[in-house]
């Protein structure tokens, strides 16, 4: 038997890219590839890229610049670009960096075996189609290895919302939900390989409407209840949700379904109706407050997180003050905040009214100071409380294990005989800025 070829994948961006990278590695298995942790001895290097902000996209080109040296030394090395930059700028990448052998978009990576074979023959291979066939179904039959205690599972992909700043509807395409039986089969398979917590992924995960075994469309709540029936699966999460798609059934599930964890990522992006309208968010500040109220009525201890953009075109000091006010009223457990980045091809990129970058930077600092204070207060508030923790791996100190709380905090515990995959009750004794320390109850 010939020696296995080595594949190194570097993943940028969101959790869906993490999931996609695993699928790409599986897809290349039949071509004789095993994954390795370093680019140095790899026969093929794949960059799974992100296009959401300019900085993310630029990282790809600087990484390709670095890889050029490696390729000069080892001309047989194959270099591929996958993901959202590949989708948006595929042909341009090959022009700017002629040493790139292969470009594959997020909807065609099940065709990687053929693309890799083509690249192996010394031809350029490019595929950024939105094909008819279901990539997930094409990939389902590949052999799979044992897994750690947590896994991502994509149930929905793409977006029809067209927020004015966002590339996702163009790079990931229209909203598509996977059928219920396929999701359940994949989840059972993950559990049989050691997974105890599944995070359902979708750009608009709560808009999920997959075909059920009864021929009808099932919403996310119904899917969650069906997943909760799987023995051995202890925890379910889902991300990312849109405020307009938080229906009553899903809100009720947050209160009723024991396996559904009390953490919800619910981006609002901005706090001023004027800016929300210009962003084409199709919800208002008030409707967001009302959704949060309904969620907290169903699940009072829920940890809420969000995404924010500052410096969107035409954002004034008064608009920004409304964002700050919204954050104070909602009180978040964690948040991600960004300076607006103009993305080619999006509606907002065509507009005037760009905010002075220094003003935007100052707003970002002000917002992040408030968000960090809220996060720290939430973490300090955990001290003395008991929470469930799913242990994932050894910590840095001897005998220490690290896991995630129900609320998604990193938790350190020092205890004998705690294996990865153990779910235990932990009393929190200390809180830092990014993690908690606890003892087994
Ligand atoms: N500029 C800045 N932030 C953006 N996001 C999406 N597009 C942009 C952009 N053009 C942020 C949003 C989204 C998160 C994933 O990235 O907050 O929720
Ligand atoms: Fe982008 Fe808006 Fe769709 Fe989220 S809802 S992926 S921000 S267009």
mmCIF file of C-alpha atoms in Angstrom, residues 15-404:
data_model
loop_
_atom_site.group_PDB
_atom_site.id
_atom_site.type_symbol
_atom_site.label_atom_id
_atom_site.label_comp_id
_atom_site.label_asym_id
_atom_site.label_seq_id
_atom_site.Cartn_x
_atom_site.Cartn_y
_atom_site.Cartn_z
ATOM 1 C CA UNK A 15 -18.201 27.451 13.441
ATOM 2 C CA UNK A 16 -19.742 26.388 10.151
ATOM 3 C CA UNK A 17 -16.261 26.527 8.656
ATOM 4 C CA UNK A 18 -15.033 24.244 11.456
ATOM 5 C CA UNK A 19 -17.766 21.776 10.507
ATOM 6 C CA UNK A 20 -16.976 22.147 6.791
ATOM 7 C CA UNK A 21 -13.272 21.523 7.383
ATOM 8 C CA UNK A 22 -14.073 18.203 9.059
ATOM 9 C CA UNK A 23 -16.268 17.241 6.104
ATOM 10 C CA UNK A 24 -13.533 18.224 3.634
ATOM 11 C CA UNK A 25 -11.019 16.055 5.478
ATOM 12 C CA UNK A 26 -13.476 13.142 5.285
ATOM 13 C CA UNK A 27 -14.113 13.800 1.594
ATOM 14 C CA UNK A 28 -10.385 13.541 0.835
ATOM 15 C CA UNK A 29 -9.950 10.304 2.828
ATOM 16 C CA UNK A 30 -10.688 8.083 -0.209
ATOM 17 C CA UNK A 31 -7.992 9.990 -2.146
ATOM 18 C CA UNK A 32 -5.490 8.701 0.397
ATOM 19 C CA UNK A 33 -5.232 11.708 2.712
ATOM 20 C CA UNK A 34 -4.890 11.789 6.491
ATOM 21 C CA UNK A 35 -5.010 15.109 8.359
ATOM 22 C CA UNK A 36 -1.930 16.481 10.121
ATOM 23 C CA UNK A 37 -1.504 19.382 12.557
ATOM 24 C CA UNK A 38 1.268 21.265 10.793
ATOM 25 C CA UNK A 39 1.767 22.596 7.265
ATOM 26 C CA UNK A 40 5.462 21.681 7.212
ATOM 27 C CA UNK A 41 5.218 18.133 5.885
ATOM 28 C CA UNK A 42 1.814 18.394 4.257
ATOM 29 C CA UNK A 43 1.258 17.224 0.685
ATOM 30 C CA UNK A 44 -1.767 19.466 0.473
ATOM 31 C CA UNK A 45 -2.631 22.638 2.369
ATOM 32 C CA UNK A 46 -6.232 23.833 2.325
ATOM 33 C CA UNK A 47 -7.216 27.251 3.641
ATOM 34 C CA UNK A 48 -10.887 27.268 4.622
ATOM 35 C CA UNK A 49 -11.567 30.971 4.464
ATOM 36 C CA UNK A 50 -13.911 33.673 5.753
ATOM 37 C CA UNK A 51 -15.149 36.710 3.811
ATOM 38 C CA UNK A 52 -17.300 38.393 6.461
ATOM 39 C CA UNK A 53 -15.020 41.399 7.065
ATOM 40 C CA UNK A 54 -12.155 42.830 5.043
ATOM 41 C CA UNK A 55 -9.572 41.787 7.646
ATOM 42 C CA UNK A 56 -10.713 38.179 7.475
ATOM 43 C CA UNK A 57 -10.370 38.110 3.694
ATOM 44 C CA UNK A 58 -6.974 39.819 3.722
ATOM 45 C CA UNK A 59 -5.603 37.167 6.094
ATOM 46 C CA UNK A 60 -5.969 34.645 3.298
ATOM 47 C CA UNK A 61 -3.789 36.598 0.915
ATOM 48 C CA UNK A 62 -1.078 37.143 3.511
ATOM 49 C CA UNK A 63 -1.149 33.425 4.382
ATOM 50 C CA UNK A 64 -0.863 32.557 0.685
ATOM 51 C CA UNK A 65 2.107 34.920 0.465
ATOM 52 C CA UNK A 66 3.782 33.000 3.293
ATOM 53 C CA UNK A 67 3.016 29.646 1.686
ATOM 54 C CA UNK A 68 4.703 30.678 -1.532
ATOM 55 C CA UNK A 69 8.094 29.998 0.049
ATOM 56 C CA UNK A 70 7.038 26.474 0.997
ATOM 57 C CA UNK A 71 5.768 25.801 -2.512
ATOM 58 C CA UNK A 72 9.048 27.017 -4.051
ATOM 59 C CA UNK A 73 10.936 24.541 -1.889
ATOM 60 C CA UNK A 74 8.477 21.721 -2.556
ATOM 61 C CA UNK A 75 6.830 22.134 -5.979
ATOM 62 C CA UNK A 76 4.758 18.956 -5.447
ATOM 63 C CA UNK A 77 2.894 20.609 -2.575
ATOM 64 C CA UNK A 78 -0.733 21.331 -3.521
ATOM 65 C CA UNK A 79 -2.358 24.488 -2.220
ATOM 66 C CA UNK A 80 -6.117 24.935 -2.107
ATOM 67 C CA UNK A 81 -8.465 27.724 -1.078
ATOM 68 C CA UNK A 82 -11.926 26.766 0.179
ATOM 69 C CA UNK A 83 -14.757 28.592 1.925
ATOM 70 C CA UNK A 84 -16.305 32.015 1.450
ATOM 71 C CA UNK A 85 -13.300 33.879 -0.021
ATOM 72 C CA UNK A 86 -13.042 31.078 -2.580
ATOM 73 C CA UNK A 87 -16.722 31.576 -3.395
ATOM 74 C CA UNK A 88 -16.484 35.348 -3.686
ATOM 75 C CA UNK A 89 -13.089 35.755 -5.343
ATOM 76 C CA UNK A 90 -12.270 32.315 -6.807
ATOM 77 C CA UNK A 91 -10.900 33.274 -10.208
ATOM 78 C CA UNK A 92 -9.187 36.367 -8.815
ATOM 79 C CA UNK A 93 -7.314 34.249 -6.255
ATOM 80 C CA UNK A 94 -5.807 32.159 -9.018
ATOM 81 C CA UNK A 95 -4.751 35.322 -10.856
ATOM 82 C CA UNK A 96 -3.263 36.995 -7.783
ATOM 83 C CA UNK A 97 -1.562 33.818 -6.550
ATOM 84 C CA UNK A 98 -0.766 31.529 -9.503
ATOM 85 C CA UNK A 99 0.682 28.896 -7.175
ATOM 86 C CA UNK A 100 -2.828 28.087 -5.952
ATOM 87 C CA UNK A 101 -3.825 24.721 -7.459
ATOM 88 C CA UNK A 102 -7.381 24.377 -6.295
ATOM 89 C CA UNK A 103 -10.320 26.629 -5.408
ATOM 90 C CA UNK A 104 -13.548 25.211 -3.993
ATOM 91 C CA UNK A 105 -16.646 27.067 -2.743
ATOM 92 C CA UNK A 106 -18.670 26.081 0.343
ATOM 93 C CA UNK A 107 -21.388 24.396 -1.709
ATOM 94 C CA UNK A 108 -19.166 22.143 -3.822
ATOM 95 C CA UNK A 109 -16.642 20.578 -1.460
ATOM 96 C CA UNK A 110 -18.167 17.126 -1.896
ATOM 97 C CA UNK A 111 -16.501 17.350 -5.335
ATOM 98 C CA UNK A 112 -13.067 17.680 -3.705
ATOM 99 C CA UNK A 113 -11.967 14.138 -4.694
ATOM 100 C CA UNK A 114 -12.280 14.997 -8.401
ATOM 101 C CA UNK A 115 -10.803 18.459 -7.901
ATOM 102 C CA UNK A 116 -7.834 17.025 -6.020
ATOM 103 C CA UNK A 117 -7.267 14.444 -8.771
ATOM 104 C CA UNK A 118 -7.300 17.216 -11.358
ATOM 105 C CA UNK A 119 -4.810 19.268 -9.342
ATOM 106 C CA UNK A 120 -2.699 16.098 -9.043
ATOM 107 C CA UNK A 121 -2.486 15.976 -12.838
ATOM 108 C CA UNK A 122 -1.024 19.466 -12.750
ATOM 109 C CA UNK A 123 -4.222 21.216 -13.870
ATOM 110 C CA UNK A 124 -5.886 24.147 -12.141
ATOM 111 C CA UNK A 125 -9.105 23.029 -10.436
ATOM 112 C CA UNK A 126 -11.860 25.542 -9.664
ATOM 113 C CA UNK A 127 -15.435 24.895 -8.558
ATOM 114 C CA UNK A 128 -17.626 27.637 -7.103
ATOM 115 C CA UNK A 129 -20.982 26.282 -8.292
ATOM 116 C CA UNK A 130 -24.177 26.055 -6.304
ATOM 117 C CA UNK A 131 -24.860 22.477 -7.451
ATOM 118 C CA UNK A 132 -28.211 20.704 -7.504
ATOM 119 C CA UNK A 133 -27.030 17.647 -5.584
ATOM 120 C CA UNK A 134 -26.987 17.730 -1.776
ATOM 121 C CA UNK A 135 -23.378 17.930 -0.611
ATOM 122 C CA UNK A 136 -24.347 16.554 2.799
ATOM 123 C CA UNK A 137 -25.897 13.426 1.284
ATOM 124 C CA UNK A 138 -22.849 12.927 -0.953
ATOM 125 C CA UNK A 139 -20.607 13.050 2.098
ATOM 126 C CA UNK A 140 -22.700 10.945 4.470
ATOM 127 C CA UNK A 141 -21.252 7.557 3.499
ATOM 128 C CA UNK A 142 -17.608 8.331 4.344
ATOM 129 C CA UNK A 143 -15.964 6.343 7.169
ATOM 130 C CA UNK A 144 -15.664 8.280 10.403
ATOM 131 C CA UNK A 145 -13.403 8.194 13.432
ATOM 132 C CA UNK A 146 -14.098 8.443 17.164
ATOM 133 C CA UNK A 147 -15.001 11.957 18.290
ATOM 134 C CA UNK A 148 -14.547 14.229 21.286
ATOM 135 C CA UNK A 149 -17.514 15.056 23.558
ATOM 136 C CA UNK A 150 -18.788 18.043 21.535
ATOM 137 C CA UNK A 151 -19.628 18.429 17.869
ATOM 138 C CA UNK A 152 -21.161 20.842 15.386
ATOM 139 C CA UNK A 153 -23.897 19.716 13.059
ATOM 140 C CA UNK A 154 -25.032 21.930 10.199
ATOM 141 C CA UNK A 155 -28.829 21.786 9.821
ATOM 142 C CA UNK A 156 -29.437 24.940 7.795
ATOM 143 C CA UNK A 157 -27.268 26.956 5.504
ATOM 144 C CA UNK A 158 -27.468 30.242 3.647
ATOM 145 C CA UNK A 159 -29.573 33.297 4.268
ATOM 146 C CA UNK A 160 -32.502 35.073 2.607
ATOM 147 C CA UNK A 161 -32.482 38.087 4.930
ATOM 148 C CA UNK A 162 -30.039 40.302 3.000
ATOM 149 C CA UNK A 163 -28.860 42.603 5.756
ATOM 150 C CA UNK A 164 -27.298 45.504 3.858
ATOM 151 C CA UNK A 165 -23.765 44.906 5.235
ATOM 152 C CA UNK A 166 -23.540 41.133 4.909
ATOM 153 C CA UNK A 167 -21.898 38.863 2.309
ATOM 154 C CA UNK A 168 -23.476 35.642 3.577
ATOM 155 C CA UNK A 169 -26.453 35.575 1.172
ATOM 156 C CA UNK A 170 -23.936 35.777 -1.688
ATOM 157 C CA UNK A 171 -21.212 33.427 -0.424
ATOM 158 C CA UNK A 172 -23.421 30.773 1.173
ATOM 159 C CA UNK A 173 -26.429 31.238 -1.067
ATOM 160 C CA UNK A 174 -30.161 30.948 -0.382
ATOM 161 C CA UNK A 175 -31.543 29.455 2.810
ATOM 162 C CA UNK A 176 -31.662 25.652 2.701
ATOM 163 C CA UNK A 177 -32.684 23.273 5.518
ATOM 164 C CA UNK A 178 -31.545 19.651 5.663
ATOM 165 C CA UNK A 179 -34.288 17.014 6.002
ATOM 166 C CA UNK A 180 -35.057 15.874 9.558
ATOM 167 C CA UNK A 181 -34.097 12.205 9.040
ATOM 168 C CA UNK A 182 -30.651 13.168 7.710
ATOM 169 C CA UNK A 183 -30.030 15.369 10.749
ATOM 170 C CA UNK A 184 -31.188 12.644 13.141
ATOM 171 C CA UNK A 185 -29.036 10.009 11.413
ATOM 172 C CA UNK A 186 -25.967 12.218 11.608
ATOM 173 C CA UNK A 187 -26.684 13.046 15.256
ATOM 174 C CA UNK A 188 -27.074 9.354 16.202
ATOM 175 C CA UNK A 189 -23.835 8.602 14.399
ATOM 176 C CA UNK A 190 -22.038 11.367 16.315
ATOM 177 C CA UNK A 191 -23.398 10.060 19.631
ATOM 178 C CA UNK A 192 -22.291 6.506 18.755
ATOM 179 C CA UNK A 193 -18.779 7.914 18.299
ATOM 180 C CA UNK A 194 -18.667 9.551 21.748
ATOM 181 C CA UNK A 195 -20.348 12.920 21.247
ATOM 182 C CA UNK A 196 -22.469 14.139 24.185
ATOM 183 C CA UNK A 197 -23.208 17.702 23.118
ATOM 184 C CA UNK A 198 -24.329 18.825 19.672
ATOM 185 C CA UNK A 199 -24.487 22.416 18.492
ATOM 186 C CA UNK A 200 -26.860 22.778 15.565
ATOM 187 C CA UNK A 201 -25.497 25.260 13.068
ATOM 188 C CA UNK A 202 -27.126 27.559 10.576
ATOM 189 C CA UNK A 203 -26.649 31.156 9.476
ATOM 190 C CA UNK A 204 -30.327 31.475 10.350
ATOM 191 C CA UNK A 205 -30.691 28.312 12.360
ATOM 192 C CA UNK A 206 -34.040 29.231 13.888
ATOM 193 C CA UNK A 207 -35.514 29.684 10.400
ATOM 194 C CA UNK A 208 -34.952 25.909 10.042
ATOM 195 C CA UNK A 209 -37.818 24.226 8.217
ATOM 196 C CA UNK A 210 -36.605 20.782 7.152
ATOM 197 C CA UNK A 211 -38.816 18.126 5.637
ATOM 198 C CA UNK A 212 -39.976 15.750 8.373
ATOM 199 C CA UNK A 213 -40.587 11.998 8.064
ATOM 200 C CA UNK A 214 -44.299 12.855 7.854
ATOM 201 C CA UNK A 215 -43.701 14.862 4.687
ATOM 202 C CA UNK A 216 -44.371 18.163 6.463
ATOM 203 C CA UNK A 217 -41.920 20.913 7.268
ATOM 204 C CA UNK A 218 -40.613 20.780 10.822
ATOM 205 C CA UNK A 219 -39.447 23.875 12.665
ATOM 206 C CA UNK A 220 -36.342 23.986 14.846
ATOM 207 C CA UNK A 221 -38.271 23.324 18.078
ATOM 208 C CA UNK A 222 -39.664 20.056 16.743
ATOM 209 C CA UNK A 223 -36.216 19.022 15.542
ATOM 210 C CA UNK A 224 -34.746 19.779 18.977
ATOM 211 C CA UNK A 225 -37.367 17.623 20.738
ATOM 212 C CA UNK A 226 -36.635 14.741 18.331
ATOM 213 C CA UNK A 227 -32.905 15.069 18.986
ATOM 214 C CA UNK A 228 -33.561 15.124 22.730
ATOM 215 C CA UNK A 229 -34.927 11.571 22.394
ATOM 216 C CA UNK A 230 -31.473 10.249 21.466
ATOM 217 C CA UNK A 231 -30.040 8.283 24.411
ATOM 218 C CA UNK A 232 -26.539 9.365 25.294
ATOM 219 C CA UNK A 233 -26.959 12.847 23.871
ATOM 220 C CA UNK A 234 -26.847 15.093 26.933
ATOM 221 C CA UNK A 235 -26.870 18.625 25.575
ATOM 222 C CA UNK A 236 -28.220 20.511 22.580
ATOM 223 C CA UNK A 237 -27.384 24.050 21.488
ATOM 224 C CA UNK A 238 -28.104 25.999 18.322
ATOM 225 C CA UNK A 239 -26.634 29.052 16.660
ATOM 226 C CA UNK A 240 -27.083 31.669 15.072
ATOM 227 C CA UNK A 241 -30.651 32.871 15.590
ATOM 228 C CA UNK A 242 -32.454 35.827 14.040
ATOM 229 C CA UNK A 243 -34.822 37.807 16.325
ATOM 230 C CA UNK A 244 -37.673 37.566 13.788
ATOM 231 C CA UNK A 245 -37.557 33.764 13.722
ATOM 232 C CA UNK A 246 -37.845 33.190 17.487
ATOM 233 C CA UNK A 247 -41.271 31.566 17.325
ATOM 234 C CA UNK A 248 -43.401 30.517 20.310
ATOM 235 C CA UNK A 249 -42.535 26.828 19.943
ATOM 236 C CA UNK A 250 -38.796 27.495 20.108
ATOM 237 C CA UNK A 251 -39.150 29.873 23.046
ATOM 238 C CA UNK A 252 -41.245 27.247 24.850
ATOM 239 C CA UNK A 253 -38.569 24.622 24.113
ATOM 240 C CA UNK A 254 -35.955 26.826 25.803
ATOM 241 C CA UNK A 255 -38.100 26.571 28.928
ATOM 242 C CA UNK A 256 -39.230 22.917 28.626
ATOM 243 C CA UNK A 257 -36.537 20.851 26.999
ATOM 244 C CA UNK A 258 -34.015 19.770 29.647
ATOM 245 C CA UNK A 259 -31.325 18.973 27.105
ATOM 246 C CA UNK A 260 -31.543 22.393 25.465
ATOM 247 C CA UNK A 261 -28.937 24.580 27.159
ATOM 248 C CA UNK A 262 -29.808 28.021 28.589
ATOM 249 C CA UNK A 263 -27.653 30.032 26.197
ATOM 250 C CA UNK A 264 -28.863 31.935 23.166
ATOM 251 C CA UNK A 265 -26.909 33.915 20.593
ATOM 252 C CA UNK A 266 -29.355 36.534 19.320
ATOM 253 C CA UNK A 267 -27.619 39.271 17.311
ATOM 254 C CA UNK A 268 -29.310 42.665 17.093
ATOM 255 C CA UNK A 269 -26.427 44.556 15.367
ATOM 256 C CA UNK A 270 -27.547 48.057 16.426
ATOM 257 C CA UNK A 271 -29.876 49.820 18.847
ATOM 258 C CA UNK A 272 -31.294 52.628 16.739
ATOM 259 C CA UNK A 273 -34.350 52.104 14.551
ATOM 260 C CA UNK A 274 -32.955 54.478 11.958
ATOM 261 C CA UNK A 275 -29.805 52.338 11.549
ATOM 262 C CA UNK A 276 -31.683 49.024 11.847
ATOM 263 C CA UNK A 277 -33.824 50.167 8.946
ATOM 264 C CA UNK A 278 -30.794 51.156 6.865
ATOM 265 C CA UNK A 279 -29.266 47.778 7.717
ATOM 266 C CA UNK A 280 -32.422 46.111 6.365
ATOM 267 C CA UNK A 281 -32.714 44.165 9.629
ATOM 268 C CA UNK A 282 -36.532 43.913 9.355
ATOM 269 C CA UNK A 283 -36.956 44.259 13.115
ATOM 270 C CA UNK A 284 -36.998 47.251 15.425
ATOM 271 C CA UNK A 285 -35.382 47.998 18.738
ATOM 272 C CA UNK A 286 -38.733 47.484 20.418
ATOM 273 C CA UNK A 287 -39.528 44.183 18.740
ATOM 274 C CA UNK A 288 -36.101 42.940 19.865
ATOM 275 C CA UNK A 289 -36.886 43.929 23.469
ATOM 276 C CA UNK A 290 -40.197 42.075 23.244
ATOM 277 C CA UNK A 291 -38.520 38.892 21.966
ATOM 278 C CA UNK A 292 -35.972 39.058 24.786
ATOM 279 C CA UNK A 293 -38.804 39.508 27.281
ATOM 280 C CA UNK A 294 -40.647 36.419 25.985
ATOM 281 C CA UNK A 295 -37.447 34.350 26.085
ATOM 282 C CA UNK A 296 -36.687 35.428 29.650
ATOM 283 C CA UNK A 297 -40.234 34.676 30.722
ATOM 284 C CA UNK A 298 -39.793 31.100 29.434
ATOM 285 C CA UNK A 299 -36.227 30.661 30.702
ATOM 286 C CA UNK A 300 -35.354 33.286 33.341
ATOM 287 C CA UNK A 301 -31.716 32.203 33.732
ATOM 288 C CA UNK A 302 -30.925 32.300 30.007
ATOM 289 C CA UNK A 303 -27.507 33.680 29.043
ATOM 290 C CA UNK A 304 -27.905 35.974 26.058
ATOM 291 C CA UNK A 305 -25.177 36.922 23.648
ATOM 292 C CA UNK A 306 -25.210 39.113 20.564
ATOM 293 C CA UNK A 307 -23.330 40.659 17.668
ATOM 294 C CA UNK A 308 -22.919 44.401 17.157
ATOM 295 C CA UNK A 309 -21.652 46.549 14.330
ATOM 296 C CA UNK A 310 -20.524 50.117 15.032
ATOM 297 C CA UNK A 311 -19.826 52.771 12.420
ATOM 298 C CA UNK A 312 -22.418 51.580 9.925
ATOM 299 C CA UNK A 313 -22.853 54.288 7.220
ATOM 300 C CA UNK A 314 -24.657 57.366 8.603
ATOM 301 C CA UNK A 315 -24.480 56.197 12.234
ATOM 302 C CA UNK A 316 -24.538 59.351 14.369
ATOM 303 C CA UNK A 317 -23.577 59.817 18.022
ATOM 304 C CA UNK A 318 -27.282 59.707 18.870
ATOM 305 C CA UNK A 319 -27.720 56.394 17.020
ATOM 306 C CA UNK A 320 -24.732 54.944 18.821
ATOM 307 C CA UNK A 321 -26.109 56.149 22.168
ATOM 308 C CA UNK A 322 -29.192 54.043 21.440
ATOM 309 C CA UNK A 323 -26.996 50.988 20.893
ATOM 310 C CA UNK A 324 -25.351 51.615 24.276
ATOM 311 C CA UNK A 325 -28.768 52.013 25.853
ATOM 312 C CA UNK A 326 -30.046 48.768 24.326
ATOM 313 C CA UNK A 327 -27.011 46.916 25.693
ATOM 314 C CA UNK A 328 -27.642 48.364 29.168
ATOM 315 C CA UNK A 329 -31.274 47.296 29.064
ATOM 316 C CA UNK A 330 -30.696 43.759 27.744
ATOM 317 C CA UNK A 331 -27.590 42.981 29.826
ATOM 318 C CA UNK A 332 -25.595 40.392 27.878
ATOM 319 C CA UNK A 333 -23.601 37.422 29.138
ATOM 320 C CA UNK A 334 -21.182 37.638 26.195
ATOM 321 C CA UNK A 335 -20.942 39.582 22.942
ATOM 322 C CA UNK A 336 -19.064 40.023 19.709
ATOM 323 C CA UNK A 337 -18.676 43.535 18.360
ATOM 324 C CA UNK A 338 -17.138 44.779 15.148
ATOM 325 C CA UNK A 339 -16.314 47.927 13.280
ATOM 326 C CA UNK A 340 -18.327 48.107 10.083
ATOM 327 C CA UNK A 341 -16.338 46.805 7.139
ATOM 328 C CA UNK A 342 -17.549 47.684 3.653
ATOM 329 C CA UNK A 343 -17.929 44.486 1.624
ATOM 330 C CA UNK A 344 -17.918 44.569 -2.179
ATOM 331 C CA UNK A 345 -21.239 43.519 -3.675
ATOM 332 C CA UNK A 346 -23.366 44.328 -0.608
ATOM 333 C CA UNK A 347 -25.964 47.153 -0.766
ATOM 334 C CA UNK A 348 -24.303 49.195 2.010
ATOM 335 C CA UNK A 349 -21.007 49.254 0.120
ATOM 336 C CA UNK A 350 -22.661 51.331 -2.614
ATOM 337 C CA UNK A 351 -23.745 54.066 -0.184
ATOM 338 C CA UNK A 352 -22.182 57.274 1.050
ATOM 339 C CA UNK A 353 -22.194 58.420 4.651
ATOM 340 C CA UNK A 354 -19.106 56.467 5.700
ATOM 341 C CA UNK A 355 -18.282 57.097 9.368
ATOM 342 C CA UNK A 356 -14.820 58.498 10.164
ATOM 343 C CA UNK A 357 -12.700 55.435 11.095
ATOM 344 C CA UNK A 358 -11.446 57.139 14.254
ATOM 345 C CA UNK A 359 -14.980 57.841 15.402
ATOM 346 C CA UNK A 360 -15.901 54.211 14.707
ATOM 347 C CA UNK A 361 -12.857 52.985 16.666
ATOM 348 C CA UNK A 362 -13.770 55.169 19.644
ATOM 349 C CA UNK A 363 -17.347 53.826 19.579
ATOM 350 C CA UNK A 364 -16.080 50.257 19.420
ATOM 351 C CA UNK A 365 -13.913 50.793 22.498
ATOM 352 C CA UNK A 366 -16.807 52.375 24.394
ATOM 353 C CA UNK A 367 -19.153 49.509 23.459
ATOM 354 C CA UNK A 368 -16.618 46.812 24.249
ATOM 355 C CA UNK A 369 -15.880 48.360 27.641
ATOM 356 C CA UNK A 370 -19.573 48.076 28.514
ATOM 357 C CA UNK A 371 -19.922 44.569 27.068
ATOM 358 C CA UNK A 372 -16.809 43.345 28.909
ATOM 359 C CA UNK A 373 -18.143 44.757 32.184
ATOM 360 C CA UNK A 374 -21.452 42.922 31.633
ATOM 361 C CA UNK A 375 -19.635 39.684 30.831
ATOM 362 C CA UNK A 376 -17.466 39.981 33.935
ATOM 363 C CA UNK A 377 -20.502 40.710 36.121
ATOM 364 C CA UNK A 378 -22.237 37.616 34.703
ATOM 365 C CA UNK A 379 -19.176 35.495 35.462
ATOM 366 C CA UNK A 380 -18.774 36.884 39.002
ATOM 367 C CA UNK A 381 -22.465 36.189 39.538
ATOM 368 C CA UNK A 382 -21.751 32.493 38.983
ATOM 369 C CA UNK A 383 -19.551 32.266 42.100
ATOM 370 C CA UNK A 384 -21.295 30.141 44.732
ATOM 371 C CA UNK A 385 -23.728 28.678 42.181
ATOM 372 C CA UNK A 386 -23.938 25.074 41.013
ATOM 373 C CA UNK A 387 -23.865 24.358 37.289
ATOM 374 C CA UNK A 388 -23.592 21.407 34.961
ATOM 375 C CA UNK A 389 -20.197 21.060 33.286
ATOM 376 C CA UNK A 390 -19.330 18.806 30.362
ATOM 377 C CA UNK A 391 -15.610 18.050 30.569
ATOM 378 C CA UNK A 392 -13.727 18.144 27.283
ATOM 379 C CA UNK A 393 -9.971 17.939 27.864
ATOM 380 C CA UNK A 394 -7.086 18.192 30.314
ATOM 381 C CA UNK A 395 -6.203 21.672 31.552
ATOM 382 C CA UNK A 396 -2.742 23.199 31.787
ATOM 383 C CA UNK A 397 -2.106 22.181 35.404
ATOM 384 C CA UNK A 398 -1.652 18.582 36.627
ATOM 385 C CA UNK A 399 -4.969 16.876 37.396
ATOM 386 C CA UNK A 400 -6.947 19.772 35.937
ATOM 387 C CA UNK A 401 -9.827 19.278 33.511
ATOM 388 C CA UNK A 402 -11.567 21.917 31.412
ATOM 389 C CA UNK A 403 -15.153 21.852 30.275
ATOM 390 C CA UNK A 404 -18.100 24.076 29.417
#
